[in-house]
Amino acid sequence: MLSKQELSEFKNKLHGLKQEINNRFEQNDHFGLNESFWKESMGELSNYDNHPGDAGTELFEREKDIALNEHLEDELKNINRALEAIENGTYGKCNVCSKDIPIERLEALPTTIFCIEHSQDQTTSHRRPVEEEIIGAPFKKFVKDESEDESVGFDAEDSWQEVARWGTSESPSDMSNPPDDYNEVYMDSGENVGFVEDFENFVGVDIEGKNITVYPNAGHEALEEQLDDEDIMTSFGDLPAYEKDPYTSEYLEREKHREED
């Protein structure tokens, strides 16, 4: 049970905290949120001529101001709730179990009206910002991605490569083994975009997945030359004998003679 002197001290402390928050709101105009658009805080009439990077920085600062403002507003609500409890004679008792709140807890957190067992801040939220569904952590959906919402034909890594080929902050001078071309600076610059295996760029089927057709192009010729130079049947290694024989000229020649006989 708190004494009258202790209640008076806590009341004065709460009023001091309340006045401090109100002064901050008055000085920074609620972190500039009373302005309709964030460009007004910079004295800009239009964002048209601003660099996207500058606009992104200002947007981040605006989001930070919103978070700080909400934090102080929540603190102000807690202060008013504690002052109301003092007026009602319930300050110092848990709002759930009605047990006395230790004075040490009140000294550390004068705005609380709950004991530590019934504190509302005990639950850890696992909710994540909705933006993370689109913009994941670096390489979150890139390497060994098994998520169902990721496209196989054009995944997150392909998206990055498509953007990075127009330029990044890196340059050959930043690398221990600099590439010959700026287009090879970013990660996996030589990887296929939109398909996995080279043959997918010149092999097609009909709508039912039948009638396999090869469409000769530069990629087809380059792959054939590479396989011939390495004397292999596929880009991932040679085929087993029972799979390789039907494709070899010797096998076809033997089959031709056998049919003639």
PDB file of C-alpha atoms in Angstrom, residues 4-252:
ATOM      1  CA  LYS A   4       0.201   9.646   0.526  1.00  0.00           C
ATOM      2  CA  GLN A   5       3.732  10.989   0.148  1.00  0.00           C
ATOM      3  CA  GLU A   6       4.673   8.212  -2.278  1.00  0.00           C
ATOM      4  CA  LEU A   7       1.484   8.769  -4.298  1.00  0.00           C
ATOM      5  CA  SER A   8       2.250  12.494  -4.432  1.00  0.00           C
ATOM      6  CA  GLU A   9       5.790  11.809  -5.645  1.00  0.00           C
ATOM      7  CA  PHE A  10       4.581   9.463  -8.367  1.00  0.00           C
ATOM      8  CA  LYS A  11       1.877  11.932  -9.392  1.00  0.00           C
ATOM      9  CA  ASN A  12       4.410  14.739  -9.724  1.00  0.00           C
ATOM     10  CA  LYS A  13       6.724  12.465 -11.674  1.00  0.00           C
ATOM     11  CA  LEU A  14       3.931  11.485 -14.059  1.00  0.00           C
ATOM     12  CA  HIS A  15       2.917  15.117 -14.582  1.00  0.00           C
ATOM     13  CA  GLY A  16       6.561  15.946 -15.332  1.00  0.00           C
ATOM     14  CA  LEU A  17       6.744  13.177 -17.947  1.00  0.00           C
ATOM     15  CA  LYS A  18       3.470  14.350 -19.470  1.00  0.00           C
ATOM     16  CA  GLN A  19       4.669  17.942 -19.693  1.00  0.00           C
ATOM     17  CA  GLU A  20       7.937  16.805 -21.288  1.00  0.00           C
ATOM     18  CA  ILE A  21       6.091  14.876 -24.017  1.00  0.00           C
ATOM     19  CA  ASN A  22       3.681  17.744 -24.682  1.00  0.00           C
ATOM     20  CA  ASN A  23       6.638  20.127 -24.998  1.00  0.00           C
ATOM     21  CA  ARG A  24       8.255  17.828 -27.553  1.00  0.00           C
ATOM     22  CA  PHE A  25       5.039  17.627 -29.571  1.00  0.00           C
ATOM     23  CA  GLU A  26       4.778  21.416 -29.527  1.00  0.00           C
ATOM     24  CA  GLN A  27       8.390  21.968 -30.532  1.00  0.00           C
ATOM     25  CA  ASN A  28       8.483  19.493 -33.423  1.00  0.00           C
ATOM     26  CA  ASP A  29       4.817  19.831 -34.454  1.00  0.00           C
ATOM     27  CA  HIS A  30       4.211  16.132 -33.801  1.00  0.00           C
ATOM     28  CA  PHE A  31       7.382  15.283 -35.742  1.00  0.00           C
ATOM     29  CA  GLY A  32       6.096  17.313 -38.684  1.00  0.00           C
ATOM     30  CA  LEU A  33       3.168  14.952 -39.231  1.00  0.00           C
ATOM     31  CA  ASN A  34       0.644  17.792 -39.214  1.00  0.00           C
ATOM     32  CA  GLU A  35       1.886  18.636 -42.701  1.00  0.00           C
ATOM     33  CA  SER A  36      -0.082  16.945 -45.457  1.00  0.00           C
ATOM     34  CA  PHE A  37       2.887  15.746 -47.489  1.00  0.00           C
ATOM     35  CA  TRP A  38       6.450  14.979 -46.440  1.00  0.00           C
ATOM     36  CA  LYS A  39       7.802  17.203 -49.235  1.00  0.00           C
ATOM     37  CA  GLU A  40       6.398  20.189 -47.351  1.00  0.00           C
ATOM     38  CA  SER A  41       8.890  19.610 -44.546  1.00  0.00           C
ATOM     39  CA  MET A  42      11.694  20.147 -47.093  1.00  0.00           C
ATOM     40  CA  GLY A  43      10.126  23.257 -48.584  1.00  0.00           C
ATOM     41  CA  GLU A  44       9.653  21.509 -51.924  1.00  0.00           C
ATOM     42  CA  LEU A  45       6.800  22.396 -54.231  1.00  0.00           C
ATOM     43  CA  SER A  46       7.212  19.207 -56.241  1.00  0.00           C
ATOM     44  CA  ASN A  47       9.127  15.925 -56.088  1.00  0.00           C
ATOM     45  CA  TYR A  48       9.354  15.684 -59.857  1.00  0.00           C
ATOM     46  CA  ASP A  49      12.965  16.852 -60.141  1.00  0.00           C
ATOM     47  CA  ASN A  50      14.246  14.952 -57.090  1.00  0.00           C
ATOM     48  CA  HIS A  51      16.460  11.898 -57.403  1.00  0.00           C
ATOM     49  CA  PRO A  52      14.650   8.651 -56.432  1.00  0.00           C
ATOM     50  CA  GLY A  53      17.359   8.024 -53.843  1.00  0.00           C
ATOM     51  CA  ASP A  54      16.642  11.368 -52.172  1.00  0.00           C
ATOM     52  CA  ALA A  55      12.923  10.646 -52.247  1.00  0.00           C
ATOM     53  CA  GLY A  56      13.575   7.236 -50.679  1.00  0.00           C
ATOM     54  CA  THR A  57      15.630   8.815 -47.899  1.00  0.00           C
ATOM     55  CA  GLU A  58      12.899  11.325 -47.114  1.00  0.00           C
ATOM     56  CA  LEU A  59      10.282   8.575 -47.160  1.00  0.00           C
ATOM     57  CA  PHE A  60      12.353   6.584 -44.664  1.00  0.00           C
ATOM     58  CA  GLU A  61      12.647   9.629 -42.419  1.00  0.00           C
ATOM     59  CA  ARG A  62       8.892  10.134 -42.670  1.00  0.00           C
ATOM     60  CA  GLU A  63       8.266   6.537 -41.604  1.00  0.00           C
ATOM     61  CA  LYS A  64      10.655   6.996 -38.697  1.00  0.00           C
ATOM     62  CA  ASP A  65       8.815  10.137 -37.599  1.00  0.00           C
ATOM     63  CA  ILE A  66       5.533   8.212 -37.660  1.00  0.00           C
ATOM     64  CA  ALA A  67       7.020   5.477 -35.460  1.00  0.00           C
ATOM     65  CA  LEU A  68       8.454   7.981 -32.967  1.00  0.00           C
ATOM     66  CA  ASN A  69       5.191   9.887 -32.848  1.00  0.00           C
ATOM     67  CA  GLU A  70       3.188   6.722 -32.192  1.00  0.00           C
ATOM     68  CA  HIS A  71       5.645   5.702 -29.467  1.00  0.00           C
ATOM     69  CA  LEU A  72       5.242   9.017 -27.623  1.00  0.00           C
ATOM     70  CA  GLU A  73       1.471   8.996 -28.056  1.00  0.00           C
ATOM     71  CA  ASP A  74       1.321   5.517 -26.508  1.00  0.00           C
ATOM     72  CA  GLU A  75       3.520   6.739 -23.656  1.00  0.00           C
ATOM     73  CA  LEU A  76       1.185   9.697 -23.140  1.00  0.00           C
ATOM     74  CA  LYS A  77      -1.813   7.343 -22.991  1.00  0.00           C
ATOM     75  CA  ASN A  78      -0.047   5.239 -20.354  1.00  0.00           C
ATOM     76  CA  ILE A  79       0.719   8.361 -18.299  1.00  0.00           C
ATOM     77  CA  ASN A  80      -2.909   9.514 -18.440  1.00  0.00           C
ATOM     78  CA  ARG A  81      -4.051   6.017 -17.484  1.00  0.00           C
ATOM     79  CA  ALA A  82      -1.721   6.006 -14.474  1.00  0.00           C
ATOM     80  CA  LEU A  83      -2.904   9.487 -13.385  1.00  0.00           C
ATOM     81  CA  GLU A  84      -6.494   8.306 -13.669  1.00  0.00           C
ATOM     82  CA  ALA A  85      -5.617   5.330 -11.448  1.00  0.00           C
ATOM     83  CA  ILE A  86      -4.202   7.723  -8.849  1.00  0.00           C
ATOM     84  CA  GLU A  87      -7.427   9.718  -8.877  1.00  0.00           C
ATOM     85  CA  ASN A  88      -9.453   6.509  -8.540  1.00  0.00           C
ATOM     86  CA  GLY A  89      -7.299   5.209  -5.691  1.00  0.00           C
ATOM     87  CA  THR A  90      -6.206   2.106  -7.613  1.00  0.00           C
ATOM     88  CA  TYR A  91      -2.657   3.180  -8.447  1.00  0.00           C
ATOM     89  CA  GLY A  92      -0.077   0.730  -7.149  1.00  0.00           C
ATOM     90  CA  LYS A  93      -2.383  -2.271  -7.539  1.00  0.00           C
ATOM     91  CA  CYS A  94      -2.398  -4.652 -10.497  1.00  0.00           C
ATOM     92  CA  ASN A  95      -5.324  -4.047 -12.811  1.00  0.00           C
ATOM     93  CA  VAL A  96      -5.715  -7.831 -13.259  1.00  0.00           C
ATOM     94  CA  CYS A  97      -5.067  -9.541  -9.928  1.00  0.00           C
ATOM     95  CA  SER A  98      -5.408  -6.463  -7.632  1.00  0.00           C
ATOM     96  CA  LYS A  99      -2.153  -7.362  -5.862  1.00  0.00           C
ATOM     97  CA  ASP A 100       0.229  -4.605  -4.809  1.00  0.00           C
ATOM     98  CA  ILE A 101       2.787  -3.683  -7.426  1.00  0.00           C
ATOM     99  CA  PRO A 102       6.302  -3.591  -5.884  1.00  0.00           C
ATOM    100  CA  ILE A 103       7.484  -0.020  -5.418  1.00  0.00           C
ATOM    101  CA  GLU A 104      10.728  -0.912  -7.199  1.00  0.00           C
ATOM    102  CA  ARG A 105       8.709  -1.670 -10.334  1.00  0.00           C
ATOM    103  CA  LEU A 106       6.776   1.602 -10.016  1.00  0.00           C
ATOM    104  CA  GLU A 107      10.002   3.554  -9.634  1.00  0.00           C
ATOM    105  CA  ALA A 108      11.389   1.962 -12.805  1.00  0.00           C
ATOM    106  CA  LEU A 109       8.096   2.174 -14.703  1.00  0.00           C
ATOM    107  CA  PRO A 110       5.760   4.720 -13.068  1.00  0.00           C
ATOM    108  CA  THR A 111       3.204   4.440 -15.880  1.00  0.00           C
ATOM    109  CA  THR A 112       2.434   0.763 -15.245  1.00  0.00           C
ATOM    110  CA  ILE A 113      -0.817  -0.460 -13.762  1.00  0.00           C
ATOM    111  CA  PHE A 114       0.096  -4.154 -13.986  1.00  0.00           C
ATOM    112  CA  CYS A 115       2.328  -6.392 -11.911  1.00  0.00           C
ATOM    113  CA  ILE A 116       5.157  -8.137 -13.705  1.00  0.00           C
ATOM    114  CA  GLU A 117       3.208 -11.420 -13.951  1.00  0.00           C
ATOM    115  CA  HIS A 118       0.366  -9.746 -15.846  1.00  0.00           C
ATOM    116  CA  SER A 119       2.396  -7.293 -17.886  1.00  0.00           C
ATOM    117  CA  GLN A 120       0.948  -6.762 -21.351  1.00  0.00           C
ATOM    118  CA  ASP A 121       4.418  -6.713 -22.903  1.00  0.00           C
ATOM    119  CA  GLN A 122       5.171 -10.381 -22.231  1.00  0.00           C
ATOM    120  CA  THR A 123       3.953 -11.614 -25.616  1.00  0.00           C
ATOM    121  CA  THR A 124       6.528 -11.391 -28.385  1.00  0.00           C
ATOM    122  CA  SER A 125       4.905 -10.526 -31.682  1.00  0.00           C
ATOM    123  CA  HIS A 126       5.987 -12.556 -34.682  1.00  0.00           C
ATOM    124  CA  ARG A 127       4.084 -10.437 -37.160  1.00  0.00           C
ATOM    125  CA  ARG A 128       6.285  -9.052 -39.889  1.00  0.00           C
ATOM    126  CA  PRO A 129       5.752  -6.021 -42.134  1.00  0.00           C
ATOM    127  CA  VAL A 130       3.748  -6.809 -45.238  1.00  0.00           C
ATOM    128  CA  GLU A 131       6.580  -5.377 -47.345  1.00  0.00           C
ATOM    129  CA  GLU A 132       8.684  -8.441 -46.497  1.00  0.00           C
ATOM    130  CA  GLU A 133       6.342 -10.572 -48.587  1.00  0.00           C
ATOM    131  CA  ILE A 134       7.633  -8.713 -51.629  1.00  0.00           C
ATOM    132  CA  ILE A 135      11.033  -7.404 -50.576  1.00  0.00           C
ATOM    133  CA  GLY A 136      12.678 -10.204 -48.653  1.00  0.00           C
ATOM    134  CA  ALA A 137      15.945 -10.204 -46.791  1.00  0.00           C
ATOM    135  CA  PRO A 138      19.046 -10.291 -49.008  1.00  0.00           C
ATOM    136  CA  PHE A 139      19.015 -13.544 -50.999  1.00  0.00           C
ATOM    137  CA  LYS A 140      16.096 -14.817 -48.899  1.00  0.00           C
ATOM    138  CA  LYS A 141      14.402 -16.265 -51.961  1.00  0.00           C
ATOM    139  CA  PHE A 142      17.460 -16.621 -54.129  1.00  0.00           C
ATOM    140  CA  VAL A 143      19.586 -19.633 -53.273  1.00  0.00           C
ATOM    141  CA  LYS A 144      17.940 -23.033 -52.774  1.00  0.00           C
ATOM    142  CA  ASP A 145      14.508 -21.491 -52.773  1.00  0.00           C
ATOM    143  CA  GLU A 146      11.745 -23.972 -52.071  1.00  0.00           C
ATOM    144  CA  SER A 147       8.861 -21.564 -51.541  1.00  0.00           C
ATOM    145  CA  GLU A 148       5.733 -22.160 -53.591  1.00  0.00           C
ATOM    146  CA  ASP A 149       5.170 -18.488 -54.340  1.00  0.00           C
ATOM    147  CA  GLU A 150       8.440 -18.119 -56.248  1.00  0.00           C
ATOM    148  CA  SER A 151       8.428 -18.424 -60.019  1.00  0.00           C
ATOM    149  CA  VAL A 152      10.828 -20.978 -61.444  1.00  0.00           C
ATOM    150  CA  GLY A 153      11.048 -19.258 -64.813  1.00  0.00           C
ATOM    151  CA  PHE A 154      11.910 -15.815 -63.458  1.00  0.00           C
ATOM    152  CA  ASP A 155      12.772 -15.836 -59.769  1.00  0.00           C
ATOM    153  CA  ALA A 156      14.062 -13.214 -57.345  1.00  0.00           C
ATOM    154  CA  GLU A 157      17.667 -13.767 -58.395  1.00  0.00           C
ATOM    155  CA  ASP A 158      16.750 -13.192 -62.030  1.00  0.00           C
ATOM    156  CA  SER A 159      15.003  -9.971 -61.012  1.00  0.00           C
ATOM    157  CA  TRP A 160      18.157  -8.720 -59.332  1.00  0.00           C
ATOM    158  CA  GLN A 161      20.343  -9.666 -62.280  1.00  0.00           C
ATOM    159  CA  GLU A 162      17.992  -7.912 -64.689  1.00  0.00           C
ATOM    160  CA  VAL A 163      18.316  -4.712 -62.660  1.00  0.00           C
ATOM    161  CA  ALA A 164      22.010  -5.086 -61.849  1.00  0.00           C
ATOM    162  CA  ARG A 165      23.036  -5.345 -65.480  1.00  0.00           C
ATOM    163  CA  TRP A 166      22.143  -1.661 -65.841  1.00  0.00           C
ATOM    164  CA  GLY A 167      24.740  -0.802 -63.222  1.00  0.00           C
ATOM    165  CA  THR A 168      25.447  -1.101 -59.499  1.00  0.00           C
ATOM    166  CA  SER A 169      27.632   0.718 -57.005  1.00  0.00           C
ATOM    167  CA  GLU A 170      30.333  -1.910 -57.540  1.00  0.00           C
ATOM    168  CA  SER A 171      33.040  -1.652 -60.132  1.00  0.00           C
ATOM    169  CA  PRO A 172      35.917  -3.905 -61.265  1.00  0.00           C
ATOM    170  CA  SER A 173      38.257  -1.942 -58.981  1.00  0.00           C
ATOM    171  CA  ASP A 174      36.335  -3.283 -55.973  1.00  0.00           C
ATOM    172  CA  MET A 175      37.194  -6.896 -56.779  1.00  0.00           C
ATOM    173  CA  SER A 176      40.314  -8.955 -56.238  1.00  0.00           C
ATOM    174  CA  ASN A 177      39.867 -10.613 -59.641  1.00  0.00           C
ATOM    175  CA  PRO A 178      38.265  -7.907 -61.768  1.00  0.00           C
ATOM    176  CA  PRO A 179      36.169  -9.077 -64.733  1.00  0.00           C
ATOM    177  CA  ASP A 180      36.770  -7.934 -68.281  1.00  0.00           C
ATOM    178  CA  ASP A 181      33.396  -6.265 -68.658  1.00  0.00           C
ATOM    179  CA  TYR A 182      31.130  -4.206 -66.426  1.00  0.00           C
ATOM    180  CA  ASN A 183      28.288  -6.556 -67.350  1.00  0.00           C
ATOM    181  CA  GLU A 184      30.125  -9.291 -65.443  1.00  0.00           C
ATOM    182  CA  VAL A 185      30.500  -7.337 -62.203  1.00  0.00           C
ATOM    183  CA  TYR A 186      27.373  -8.550 -60.427  1.00  0.00           C
ATOM    184  CA  MET A 187      26.833 -12.016 -58.985  1.00  0.00           C
ATOM    185  CA  ASP A 188      26.225 -14.856 -61.479  1.00  0.00           C
ATOM    186  CA  SER A 189      26.230 -12.439 -64.390  1.00  0.00           C
ATOM    187  CA  GLY A 190      26.557 -15.288 -66.862  1.00  0.00           C
ATOM    188  CA  GLU A 191      23.564 -17.197 -65.571  1.00  0.00           C
ATOM    189  CA  ASN A 192      20.602 -17.726 -67.845  1.00  0.00           C
ATOM    190  CA  VAL A 193      17.626 -15.430 -67.244  1.00  0.00           C
ATOM    191  CA  GLY A 194      14.163 -16.914 -67.594  1.00  0.00           C
ATOM    192  CA  PHE A 195      15.372 -20.482 -68.086  1.00  0.00           C
ATOM    193  CA  VAL A 196      17.715 -22.909 -66.332  1.00  0.00           C
ATOM    194  CA  GLU A 197      19.325 -25.184 -68.895  1.00  0.00           C
ATOM    195  CA  ASP A 198      20.725 -23.857 -72.161  1.00  0.00           C
ATOM    196  CA  PHE A 199      18.562 -26.179 -74.261  1.00  0.00           C
ATOM    197  CA  GLU A 200      15.403 -24.555 -72.867  1.00  0.00           C
ATOM    198  CA  ASN A 201      16.211 -21.534 -75.026  1.00  0.00           C
ATOM    199  CA  PHE A 202      15.813 -23.444 -78.301  1.00  0.00           C
ATOM    200  CA  VAL A 203      13.714 -26.535 -77.518  1.00  0.00           C
ATOM    201  CA  GLY A 204       9.931 -26.348 -77.388  1.00  0.00           C
ATOM    202  CA  VAL A 205       6.858 -28.546 -77.186  1.00  0.00           C
ATOM    203  CA  ASP A 206       3.213 -28.134 -78.047  1.00  0.00           C
ATOM    204  CA  ILE A 207       0.478 -27.221 -75.586  1.00  0.00           C
ATOM    205  CA  GLU A 208       0.213 -30.864 -74.489  1.00  0.00           C
ATOM    206  CA  GLY A 209       3.943 -31.226 -73.891  1.00  0.00           C
ATOM    207  CA  LYS A 210       4.442 -33.352 -76.994  1.00  0.00           C
ATOM    208  CA  ASN A 211       6.102 -32.940 -80.404  1.00  0.00           C
ATOM    209  CA  ILE A 212       9.507 -31.839 -79.192  1.00  0.00           C
ATOM    210  CA  THR A 213      10.975 -29.367 -81.660  1.00  0.00           C
ATOM    211  CA  VAL A 214      14.440 -27.827 -81.849  1.00  0.00           C
ATOM    212  CA  TYR A 215      14.636 -24.244 -83.067  1.00  0.00           C
ATOM    213  CA  PRO A 216      18.201 -23.596 -84.228  1.00  0.00           C
ATOM    214  CA  ASN A 217      19.654 -20.318 -82.998  1.00  0.00           C
ATOM    215  CA  ALA A 218      22.924 -18.876 -81.757  1.00  0.00           C
ATOM    216  CA  GLY A 219      22.455 -20.500 -78.363  1.00  0.00           C
ATOM    217  CA  HIS A 220      21.908 -23.889 -79.988  1.00  0.00           C
ATOM    218  CA  GLU A 221      25.052 -23.578 -82.076  1.00  0.00           C
ATOM    219  CA  ALA A 222      27.115 -22.401 -79.097  1.00  0.00           C
ATOM    220  CA  LEU A 223      25.965 -25.343 -76.991  1.00  0.00           C
ATOM    221  CA  GLU A 224      26.716 -27.839 -79.734  1.00  0.00           C
ATOM    222  CA  GLU A 225      30.219 -26.429 -80.179  1.00  0.00           C
ATOM    223  CA  GLN A 226      30.829 -26.562 -76.435  1.00  0.00           C
ATOM    224  CA  LEU A 227      29.661 -30.183 -76.185  1.00  0.00           C
ATOM    225  CA  ASP A 228      31.721 -31.197 -79.228  1.00  0.00           C
ATOM    226  CA  ASP A 229      34.839 -29.538 -77.823  1.00  0.00           C
ATOM    227  CA  GLU A 230      34.438 -31.370 -74.523  1.00  0.00           C
ATOM    228  CA  ASP A 231      33.299 -34.593 -76.268  1.00  0.00           C
ATOM    229  CA  ILE A 232      30.253 -34.981 -74.040  1.00  0.00           C
ATOM    230  CA  MET A 233      26.546 -35.370 -74.733  1.00  0.00           C
ATOM    231  CA  THR A 234      25.119 -33.010 -72.129  1.00  0.00           C
ATOM    232  CA  SER A 235      26.196 -29.905 -70.223  1.00  0.00           C
ATOM    233  CA  PHE A 236      26.073 -31.834 -66.951  1.00  0.00           C
ATOM    234  CA  GLY A 237      28.301 -34.681 -68.133  1.00  0.00           C
ATOM    235  CA  ASP A 238      28.326 -37.642 -70.476  1.00  0.00           C
ATOM    236  CA  LEU A 239      25.349 -39.969 -70.806  1.00  0.00           C
ATOM    237  CA  PRO A 240      25.468 -43.613 -69.695  1.00  0.00           C
ATOM    238  CA  ALA A 241      26.105 -46.071 -72.478  1.00  0.00           C
ATOM    239  CA  TYR A 242      22.525 -47.268 -72.702  1.00  0.00           C
ATOM    240  CA  GLU A 243      21.355 -43.649 -73.159  1.00  0.00           C
ATOM    241  CA  LYS A 244      24.250 -42.489 -75.294  1.00  0.00           C
ATOM    242  CA  ASP A 245      24.271 -45.256 -77.910  1.00  0.00           C
ATOM    243  CA  PRO A 246      20.960 -44.325 -79.606  1.00  0.00           C
ATOM    244  CA  TYR A 247      22.385 -40.870 -80.330  1.00  0.00           C
ATOM    245  CA  THR A 248      25.753 -41.911 -81.792  1.00  0.00           C
ATOM    246  CA  SER A 249      26.480 -42.256 -85.488  1.00  0.00           C
ATOM    247  CA  GLU A 250      27.911 -45.771 -84.966  1.00  0.00           C
ATOM    248  CA  TYR A 251      24.670 -46.930 -83.394  1.00  0.00           C
ATOM    249  CA  LEU A 252      22.561 -45.410 -86.154  1.00  0.00           C
TER     250      LEU A 252
END
